[in-house]
Coordinates of C-alpha atoms and ligand atoms in Angstrom, one line a residue:
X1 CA 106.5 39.2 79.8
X2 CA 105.4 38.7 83.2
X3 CA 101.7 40.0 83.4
X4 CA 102.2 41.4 79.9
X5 CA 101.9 38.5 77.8
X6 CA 98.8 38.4 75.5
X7 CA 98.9 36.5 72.6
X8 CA 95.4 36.6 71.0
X9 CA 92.5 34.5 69.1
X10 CA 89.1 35.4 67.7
X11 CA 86.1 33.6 69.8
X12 CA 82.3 33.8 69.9
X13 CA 81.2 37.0 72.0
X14 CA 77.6 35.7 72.1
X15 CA 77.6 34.5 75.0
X16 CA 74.2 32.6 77.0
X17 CA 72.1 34.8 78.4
X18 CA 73.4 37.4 76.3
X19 CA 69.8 39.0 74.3
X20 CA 71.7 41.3 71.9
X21 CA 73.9 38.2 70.8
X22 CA 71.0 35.9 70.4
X23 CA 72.3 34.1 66.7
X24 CA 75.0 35.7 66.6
X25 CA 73.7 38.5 64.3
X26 CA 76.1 41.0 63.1
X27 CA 75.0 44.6 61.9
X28 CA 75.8 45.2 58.4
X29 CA 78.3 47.7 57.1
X30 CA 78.3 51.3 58.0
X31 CA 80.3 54.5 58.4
X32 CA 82.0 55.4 61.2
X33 CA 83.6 58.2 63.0
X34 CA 81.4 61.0 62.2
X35 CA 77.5 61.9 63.2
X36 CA 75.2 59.5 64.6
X37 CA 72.3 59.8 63.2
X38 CA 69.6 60.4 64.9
X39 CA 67.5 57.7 66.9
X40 CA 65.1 56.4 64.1
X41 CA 61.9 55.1 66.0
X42 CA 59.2 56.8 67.8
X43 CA 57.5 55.2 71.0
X44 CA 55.1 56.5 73.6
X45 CA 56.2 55.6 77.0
X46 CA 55.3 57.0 80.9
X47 CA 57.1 60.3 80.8
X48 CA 56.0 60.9 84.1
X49 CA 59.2 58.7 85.9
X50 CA 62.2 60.4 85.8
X51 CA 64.2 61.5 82.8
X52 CA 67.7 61.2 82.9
X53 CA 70.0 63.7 81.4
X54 CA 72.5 61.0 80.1
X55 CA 72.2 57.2 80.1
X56 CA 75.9 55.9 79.6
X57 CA 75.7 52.4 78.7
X58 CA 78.5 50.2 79.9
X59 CA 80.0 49.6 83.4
X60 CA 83.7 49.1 82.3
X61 CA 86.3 51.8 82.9
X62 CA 85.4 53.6 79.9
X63 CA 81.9 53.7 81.1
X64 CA 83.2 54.9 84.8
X65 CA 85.5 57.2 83.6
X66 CA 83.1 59.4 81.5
X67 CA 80.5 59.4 84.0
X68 CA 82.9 60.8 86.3
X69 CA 84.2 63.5 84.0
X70 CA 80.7 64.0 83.5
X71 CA 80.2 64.9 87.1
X72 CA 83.5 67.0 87.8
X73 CA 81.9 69.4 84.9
X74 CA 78.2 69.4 86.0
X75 CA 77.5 68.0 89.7
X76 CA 74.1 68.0 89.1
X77 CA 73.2 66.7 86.0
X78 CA 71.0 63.4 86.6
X79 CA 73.4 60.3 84.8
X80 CA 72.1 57.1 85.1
X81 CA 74.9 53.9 83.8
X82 CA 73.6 50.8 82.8
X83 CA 75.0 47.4 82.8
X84 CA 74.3 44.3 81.3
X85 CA 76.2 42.5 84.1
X86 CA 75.4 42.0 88.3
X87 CA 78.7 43.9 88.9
X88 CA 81.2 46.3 87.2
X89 CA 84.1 45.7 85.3
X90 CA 83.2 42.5 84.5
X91 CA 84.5 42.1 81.0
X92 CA 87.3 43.3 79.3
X93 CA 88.5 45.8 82.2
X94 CA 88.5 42.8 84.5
X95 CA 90.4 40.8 82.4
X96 CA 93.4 42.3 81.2
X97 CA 97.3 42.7 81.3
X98 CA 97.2 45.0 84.2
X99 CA 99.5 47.7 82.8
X100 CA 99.6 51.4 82.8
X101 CA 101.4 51.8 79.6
X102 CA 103.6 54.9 78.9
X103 CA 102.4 55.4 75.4
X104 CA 106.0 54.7 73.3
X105 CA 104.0 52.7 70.8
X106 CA 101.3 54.9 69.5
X107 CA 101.8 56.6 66.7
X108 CA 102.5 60.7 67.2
X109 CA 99.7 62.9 67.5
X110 CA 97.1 60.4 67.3
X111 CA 94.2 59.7 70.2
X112 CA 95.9 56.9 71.6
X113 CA 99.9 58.5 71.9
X114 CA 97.7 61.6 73.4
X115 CA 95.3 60.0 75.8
X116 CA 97.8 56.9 76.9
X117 CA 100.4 59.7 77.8
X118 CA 97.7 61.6 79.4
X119 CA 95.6 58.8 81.2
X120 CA 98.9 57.4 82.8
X121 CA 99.8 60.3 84.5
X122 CA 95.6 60.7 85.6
X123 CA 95.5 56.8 86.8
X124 CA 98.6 56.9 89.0
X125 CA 97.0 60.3 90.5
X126 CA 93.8 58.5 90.9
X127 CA 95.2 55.7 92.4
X128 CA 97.4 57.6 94.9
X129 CA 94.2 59.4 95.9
X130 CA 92.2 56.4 96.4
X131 CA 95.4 54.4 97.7
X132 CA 95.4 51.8 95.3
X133 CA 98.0 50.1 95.4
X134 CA 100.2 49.8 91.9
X135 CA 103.9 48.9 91.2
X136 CA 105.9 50.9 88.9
X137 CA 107.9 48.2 87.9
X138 CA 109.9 49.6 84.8
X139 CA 109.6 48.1 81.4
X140 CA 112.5 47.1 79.0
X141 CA 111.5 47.0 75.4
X142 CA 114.7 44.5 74.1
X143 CA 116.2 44.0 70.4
X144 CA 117.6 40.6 70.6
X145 CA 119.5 41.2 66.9
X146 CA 121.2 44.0 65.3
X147 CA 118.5 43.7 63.0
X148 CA 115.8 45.2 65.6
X149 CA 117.9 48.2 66.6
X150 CA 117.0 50.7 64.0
X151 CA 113.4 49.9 64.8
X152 CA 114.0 49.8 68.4
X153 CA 115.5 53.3 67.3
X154 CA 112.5 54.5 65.7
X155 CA 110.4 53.2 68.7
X156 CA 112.4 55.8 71.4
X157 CA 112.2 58.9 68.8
X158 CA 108.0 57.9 69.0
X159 CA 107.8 57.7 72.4
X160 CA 109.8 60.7 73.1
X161 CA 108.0 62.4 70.3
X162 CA 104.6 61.6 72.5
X163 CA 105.9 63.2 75.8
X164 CA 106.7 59.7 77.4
X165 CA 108.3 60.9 80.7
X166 CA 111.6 59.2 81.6
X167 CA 112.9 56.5 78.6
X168 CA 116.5 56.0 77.7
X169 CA 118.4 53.7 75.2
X170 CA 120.4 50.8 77.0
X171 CA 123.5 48.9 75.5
X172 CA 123.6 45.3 76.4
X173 CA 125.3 45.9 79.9
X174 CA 122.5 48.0 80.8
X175 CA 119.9 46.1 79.6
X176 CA 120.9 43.4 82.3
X177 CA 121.7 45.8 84.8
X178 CA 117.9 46.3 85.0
X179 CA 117.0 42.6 83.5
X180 CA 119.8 40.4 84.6
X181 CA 118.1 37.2 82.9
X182 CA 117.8 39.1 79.4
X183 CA 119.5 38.6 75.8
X184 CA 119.9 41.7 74.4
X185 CA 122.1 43.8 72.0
X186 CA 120.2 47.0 73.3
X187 CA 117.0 48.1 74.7
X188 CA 114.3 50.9 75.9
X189 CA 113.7 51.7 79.4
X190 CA 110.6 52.7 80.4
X191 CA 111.2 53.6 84.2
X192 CA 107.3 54.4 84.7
X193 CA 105.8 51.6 83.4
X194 CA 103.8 50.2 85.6
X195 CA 101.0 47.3 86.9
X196 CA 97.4 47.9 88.6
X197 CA 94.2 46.2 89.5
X198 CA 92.1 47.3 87.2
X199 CA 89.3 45.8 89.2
X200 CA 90.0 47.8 92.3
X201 CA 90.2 50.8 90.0
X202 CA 86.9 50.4 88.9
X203 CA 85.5 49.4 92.2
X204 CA 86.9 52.9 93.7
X205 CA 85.4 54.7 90.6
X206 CA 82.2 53.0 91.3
X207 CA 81.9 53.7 94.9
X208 CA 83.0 57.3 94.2
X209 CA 80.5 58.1 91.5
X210 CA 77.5 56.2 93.8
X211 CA 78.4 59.1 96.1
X212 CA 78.4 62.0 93.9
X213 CA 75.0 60.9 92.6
X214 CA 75.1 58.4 90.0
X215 CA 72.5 55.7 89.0
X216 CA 74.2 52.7 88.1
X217 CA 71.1 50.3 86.8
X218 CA 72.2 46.7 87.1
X219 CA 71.6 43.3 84.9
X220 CA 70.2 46.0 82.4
X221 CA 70.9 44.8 79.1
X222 CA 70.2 47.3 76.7
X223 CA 68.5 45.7 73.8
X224 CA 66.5 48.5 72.0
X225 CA 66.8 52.4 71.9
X226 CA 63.5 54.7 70.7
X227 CA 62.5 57.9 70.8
X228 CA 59.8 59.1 72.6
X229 CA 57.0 61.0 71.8
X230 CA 57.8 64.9 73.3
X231 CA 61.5 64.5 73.6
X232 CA 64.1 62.0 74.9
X233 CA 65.2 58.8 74.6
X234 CA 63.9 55.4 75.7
X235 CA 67.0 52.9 76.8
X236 CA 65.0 49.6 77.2
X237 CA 65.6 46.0 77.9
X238 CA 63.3 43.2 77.3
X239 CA 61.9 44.2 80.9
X240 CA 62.7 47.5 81.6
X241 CA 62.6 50.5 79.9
X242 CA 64.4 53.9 81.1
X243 CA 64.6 57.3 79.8
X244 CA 67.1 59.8 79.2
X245 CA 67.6 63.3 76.8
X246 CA 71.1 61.5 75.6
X247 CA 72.7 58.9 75.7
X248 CA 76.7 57.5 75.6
X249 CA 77.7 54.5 74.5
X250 CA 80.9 52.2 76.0
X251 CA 79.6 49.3 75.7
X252 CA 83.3 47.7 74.9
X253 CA 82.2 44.2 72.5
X254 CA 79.1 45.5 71.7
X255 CA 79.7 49.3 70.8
X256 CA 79.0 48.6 67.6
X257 CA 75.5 46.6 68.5
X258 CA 74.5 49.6 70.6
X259 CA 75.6 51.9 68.1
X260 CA 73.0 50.6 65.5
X261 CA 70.5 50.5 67.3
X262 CA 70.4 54.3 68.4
X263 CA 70.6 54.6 64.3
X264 CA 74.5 55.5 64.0
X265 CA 76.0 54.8 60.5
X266 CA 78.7 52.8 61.6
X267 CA 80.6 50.8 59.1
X268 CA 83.2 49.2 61.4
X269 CA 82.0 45.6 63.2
X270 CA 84.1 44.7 66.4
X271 CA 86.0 41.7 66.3
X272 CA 86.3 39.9 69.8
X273 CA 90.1 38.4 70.3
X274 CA 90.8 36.2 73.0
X275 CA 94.3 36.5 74.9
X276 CA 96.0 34.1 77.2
X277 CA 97.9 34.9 80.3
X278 CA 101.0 33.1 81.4
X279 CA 101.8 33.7 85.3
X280 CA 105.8 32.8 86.2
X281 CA 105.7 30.2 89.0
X282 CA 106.3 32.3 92.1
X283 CA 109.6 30.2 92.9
X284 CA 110.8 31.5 89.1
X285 CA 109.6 35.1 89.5
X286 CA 113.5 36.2 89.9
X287 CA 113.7 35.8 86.0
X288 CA 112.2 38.8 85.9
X289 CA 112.3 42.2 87.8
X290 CA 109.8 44.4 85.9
X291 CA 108.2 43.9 82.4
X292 CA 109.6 42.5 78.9
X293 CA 108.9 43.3 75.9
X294 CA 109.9 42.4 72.2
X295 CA 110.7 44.9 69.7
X296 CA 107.0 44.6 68.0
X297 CA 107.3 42.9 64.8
X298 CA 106.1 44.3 61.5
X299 CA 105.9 40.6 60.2
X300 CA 103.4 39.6 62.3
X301 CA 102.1 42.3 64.7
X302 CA 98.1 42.2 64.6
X303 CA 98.6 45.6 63.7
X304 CA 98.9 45.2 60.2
X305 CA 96.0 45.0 57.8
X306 CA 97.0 42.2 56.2
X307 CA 96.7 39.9 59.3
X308 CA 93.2 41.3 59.8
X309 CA 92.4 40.8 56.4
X310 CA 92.9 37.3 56.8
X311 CA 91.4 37.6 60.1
X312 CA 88.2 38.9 58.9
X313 CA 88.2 36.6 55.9
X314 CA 88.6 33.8 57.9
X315 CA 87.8 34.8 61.7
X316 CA 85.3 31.7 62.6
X317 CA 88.0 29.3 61.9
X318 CA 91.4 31.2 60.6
X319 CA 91.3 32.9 63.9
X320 CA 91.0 29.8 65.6
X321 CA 94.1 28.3 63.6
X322 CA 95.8 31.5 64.6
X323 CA 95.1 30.7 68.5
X324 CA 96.4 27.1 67.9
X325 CA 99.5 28.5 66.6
X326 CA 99.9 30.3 69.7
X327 CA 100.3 27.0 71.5
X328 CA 102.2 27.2 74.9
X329 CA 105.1 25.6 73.6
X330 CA 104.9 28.2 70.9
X331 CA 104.7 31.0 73.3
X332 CA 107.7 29.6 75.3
X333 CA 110.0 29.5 72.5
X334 CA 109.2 33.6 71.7
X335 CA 109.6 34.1 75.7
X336 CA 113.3 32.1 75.5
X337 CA 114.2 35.1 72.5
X338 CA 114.1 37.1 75.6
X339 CA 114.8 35.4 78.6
X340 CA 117.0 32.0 77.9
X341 CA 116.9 30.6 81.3
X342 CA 112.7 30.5 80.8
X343 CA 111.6 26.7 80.5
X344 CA 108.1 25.6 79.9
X345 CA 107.1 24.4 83.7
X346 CA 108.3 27.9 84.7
X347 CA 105.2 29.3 83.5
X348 CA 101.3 28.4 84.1
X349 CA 97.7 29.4 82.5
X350 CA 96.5 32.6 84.3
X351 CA 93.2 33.4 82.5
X352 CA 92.1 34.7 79.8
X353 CA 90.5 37.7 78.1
X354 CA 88.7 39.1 75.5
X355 CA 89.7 42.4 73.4
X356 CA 87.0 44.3 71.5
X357 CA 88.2 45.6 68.2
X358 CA 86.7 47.7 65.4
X359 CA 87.5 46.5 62.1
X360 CA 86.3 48.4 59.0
X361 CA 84.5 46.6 55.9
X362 CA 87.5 46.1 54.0
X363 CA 88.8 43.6 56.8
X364 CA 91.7 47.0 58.0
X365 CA 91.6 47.4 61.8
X366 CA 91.1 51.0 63.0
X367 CA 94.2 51.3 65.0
X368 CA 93.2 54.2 67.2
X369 CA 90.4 54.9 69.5
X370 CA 87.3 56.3 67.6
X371 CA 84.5 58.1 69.0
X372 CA 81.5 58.9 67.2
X373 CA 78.9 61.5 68.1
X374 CA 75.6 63.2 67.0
X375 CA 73.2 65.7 68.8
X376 CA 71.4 62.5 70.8
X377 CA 74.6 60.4 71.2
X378 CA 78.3 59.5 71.6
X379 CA 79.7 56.5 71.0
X380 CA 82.8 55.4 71.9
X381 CA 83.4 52.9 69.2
X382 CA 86.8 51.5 69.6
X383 CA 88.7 51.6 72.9
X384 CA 91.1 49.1 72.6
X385 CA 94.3 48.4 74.7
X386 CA 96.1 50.9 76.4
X387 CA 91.8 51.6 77.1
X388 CA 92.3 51.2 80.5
X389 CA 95.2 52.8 80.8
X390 CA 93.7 55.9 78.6
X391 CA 89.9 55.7 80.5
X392 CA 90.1 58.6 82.6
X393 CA 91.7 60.9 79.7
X394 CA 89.3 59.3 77.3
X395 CA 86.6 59.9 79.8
X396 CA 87.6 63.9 80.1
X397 CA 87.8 63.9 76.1
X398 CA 83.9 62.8 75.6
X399 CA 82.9 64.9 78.4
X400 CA 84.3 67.7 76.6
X401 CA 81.9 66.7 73.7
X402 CA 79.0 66.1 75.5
X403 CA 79.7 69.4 76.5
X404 CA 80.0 70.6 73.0
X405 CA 77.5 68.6 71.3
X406 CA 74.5 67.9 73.8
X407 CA 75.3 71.5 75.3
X408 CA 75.3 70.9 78.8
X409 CA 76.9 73.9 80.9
Ligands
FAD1 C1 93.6 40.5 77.1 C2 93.6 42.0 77.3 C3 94.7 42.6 77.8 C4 94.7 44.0 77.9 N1 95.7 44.6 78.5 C5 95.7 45.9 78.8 C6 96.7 46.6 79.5 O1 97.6 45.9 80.0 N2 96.6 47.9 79.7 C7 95.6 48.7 79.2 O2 95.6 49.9 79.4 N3 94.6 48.1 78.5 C8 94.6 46.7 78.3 N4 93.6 46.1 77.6 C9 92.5 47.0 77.1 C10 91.6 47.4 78.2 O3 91.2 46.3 79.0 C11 90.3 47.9 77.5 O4 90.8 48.9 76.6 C12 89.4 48.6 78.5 O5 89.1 47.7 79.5 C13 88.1 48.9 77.7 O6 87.1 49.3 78.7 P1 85.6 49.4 78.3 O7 84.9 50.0 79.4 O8 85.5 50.1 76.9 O9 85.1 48.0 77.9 P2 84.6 46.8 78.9 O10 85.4 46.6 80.1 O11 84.5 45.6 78.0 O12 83.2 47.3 79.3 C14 82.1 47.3 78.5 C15 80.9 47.1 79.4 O13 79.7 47.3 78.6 C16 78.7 46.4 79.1 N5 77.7 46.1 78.0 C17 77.9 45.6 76.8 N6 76.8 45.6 76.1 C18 75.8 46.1 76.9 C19 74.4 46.3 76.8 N7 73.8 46.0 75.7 N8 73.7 46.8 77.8 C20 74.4 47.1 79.0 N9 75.7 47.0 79.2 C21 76.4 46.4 78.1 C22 79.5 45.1 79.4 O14 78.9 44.2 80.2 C23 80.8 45.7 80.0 O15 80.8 45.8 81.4 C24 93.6 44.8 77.5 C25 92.5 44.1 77.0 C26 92.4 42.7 76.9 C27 91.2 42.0 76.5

């Protein structure tokens, strides 16, 4: 609850003035999550401007947040960033939940339980140095039902299992010593839960990268990738072509687009799903002190394949059905689970967002965050949410294999 509401939907991600969307073409099925292959055409272009050693494509914190790992490992290595938009952080990383997420959810050992854990403790560091401002709020995860305890349960051993700092179990008297307004049999605390600007992160990371030396290129859609003749790569929009020995792909919705067309094998497509924000009327903001949460539910958590199944199937207009579903009045009655006093007018449209998701061929979403790489290029295929919470670790962790696999000292 609070800024953590996101219901979703599927919408159009080919936007005007958008080249690689034009028709709304979709690359076919793949493989994913091992080499890229290398970058299949050949072009002569005017070696004689300067070569890049990386081109990282996409300005979002993903994008940031490898370029400056990048840096911290090689000061000197030329990195140009280009992005399709006037300004950074202009698409998913501006338009999210705000929340540094602790990592309870993810499942143990996996990228996600690793880098959230990790990237939380980096983004509040980052923050503090840049003097960011953020509120660690808390979060209460609440079982409303006896029913939902084992699995709120199974919930705390994961997130302790991941190296969360901090949680507890709560019995009802605690839950509303922390959430007075809440029905609950028990919950989770999460005491270092907490809310940012993403926007002001990446505006710090961008004005700290400019001054270490990086090239961020601007209104640079990348629409085609060649090699050239004696060695590099070509990075080209319909206008303007750059050049670089290797290149990294975060290109959030279009990871998969980019991905292609440096020749990966990719079989996943993303799926685009739209989420709504709710804001609590300032006057009601007492209802809450930090944020809410349900216990997630297996019966109809987008987690499960069988939703995206259907999804896939039927994503143009079962997706759509599924946003309709999501009415407000809809959303309210889930909210009043949690918080009975909650009525309708309390809460008003705040924007919305869209979330990039990989989803293989067989319609089953690839729950963790998957990077690809080859000796020419990484691609960070899926970076969904806690993304932004994860960039900086993610960042550090493709860094590590450009290291490794484009050999850079
Ligand atoms: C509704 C919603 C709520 C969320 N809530 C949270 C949350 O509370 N906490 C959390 O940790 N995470 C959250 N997330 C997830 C988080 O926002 C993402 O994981 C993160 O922002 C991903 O960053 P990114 O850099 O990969 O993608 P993006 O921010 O989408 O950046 C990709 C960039 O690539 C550029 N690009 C694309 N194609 C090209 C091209 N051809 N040429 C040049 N540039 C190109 C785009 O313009 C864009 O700037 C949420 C996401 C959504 C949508």
């Amino acid at each position: 609850m609070g800024a953590g509401a996101e219901p979703h939907t599927s919408t159009a991600r080919h936007g005007p003035g958008d080249p690689l969307g034009a028709g709304g073409q979709r690359p076919g099925p793949g493989y994913i999550g091992q080499v890229a292959r290398a970058i299949a055409f050949v072009g002569d272009y005017n070696t004689s401007a300067m070569t890049y050693d990386i081109a990282i494509i996409g300005g979002g914190i993903v994008g940031l947040a490898t370029a400056r790992a990048l840096l911290e490992k090689a000061p000197a290595l030329k990195l140009v960033l280009c992005e399709k938009e006037a300004e950074l952080g202009t698409h998913q990383t501006g338009h999210n939940s705000g929340v540094i997420h602790s990592g309870i959810y993810y499942k143990p050992g996996s990228f996600k339980a690793r880098q959230c854990v990790e990237g939380a403790r980096l983004m509040v560091e980052f923050c503090e140095a840049h003097a960011i401002k953020y509120d660690r709020c808390g979060k209460v995860i609440v079982a409303t039902s006896q029913e939902e305890v084992p699995r709120l349960k199974t919930l705390y051993e994961r997130g302790t299992t991941n190296g969360v700092p901090g949680l507890s179990m709560l019995d009802a008297a605690h839950v509303r010593e922390i959430e007075p307004h809440v029905r609950a049999v028990a919950g989770i605390h999460s005491p270092n839960t907490a809310i940012v600007d993403y926007s002001e992160v990446t505006a710090a990371l961008g004005r700290e990268l400019v001054a270490s030396g990086l090239t961020i290129e601007y209104k640079f859609p990348v629409s085609a990738i060649t090699r050239v003749r004696g060695g590099g790569l070509a990075v080209s929009t319909p206008q303007h072509t750059i050049t670089a020995n290797k290149l990294i792909n975060c290109a959030g919705l279009y990871s998969d687009v980019i991905a292609r067309l440096a020749g990966a094998n990719t079989e996943v497509q993303i799926i685009p799903f739209r989420g709504e924000y709710y804001f609590l009327r300032p006057e009601r903001e007492s209802l809450v002190r930090g944020l809410i949460y349900p216990v997630p539910d297996p019966e109809c958590t987008l987690g499960y394949s069988g939703f995206w199944a259907m999804a896939r199937k039927y994503w143009r207009t079962g997706a759509y059905e599924m946003y309709r579903s999501l009415s407000k009045k809809k959303f309210v009655e889930a909210l009043q689970g949690l918080v009975p006093d909650l009525k309708g007018e309390d809460i008003i449209r705040g924007g919305a967002g869209v979330r990039a998701q990989a989803v293989r061929a067989d319609g089953s979403l690839v729950d963790d965050f998957s990077i690809a790489s080859g000796p020419d290029a990484i691609h960070v295929v899926n970076a969904p949410s806690p993304g932004a919470t994860a960039s900086l670790a993610i960042g550090r962790h493709v860094a590590g294999l450009a290291t490794q696999t484009f050999g850079l000292v």
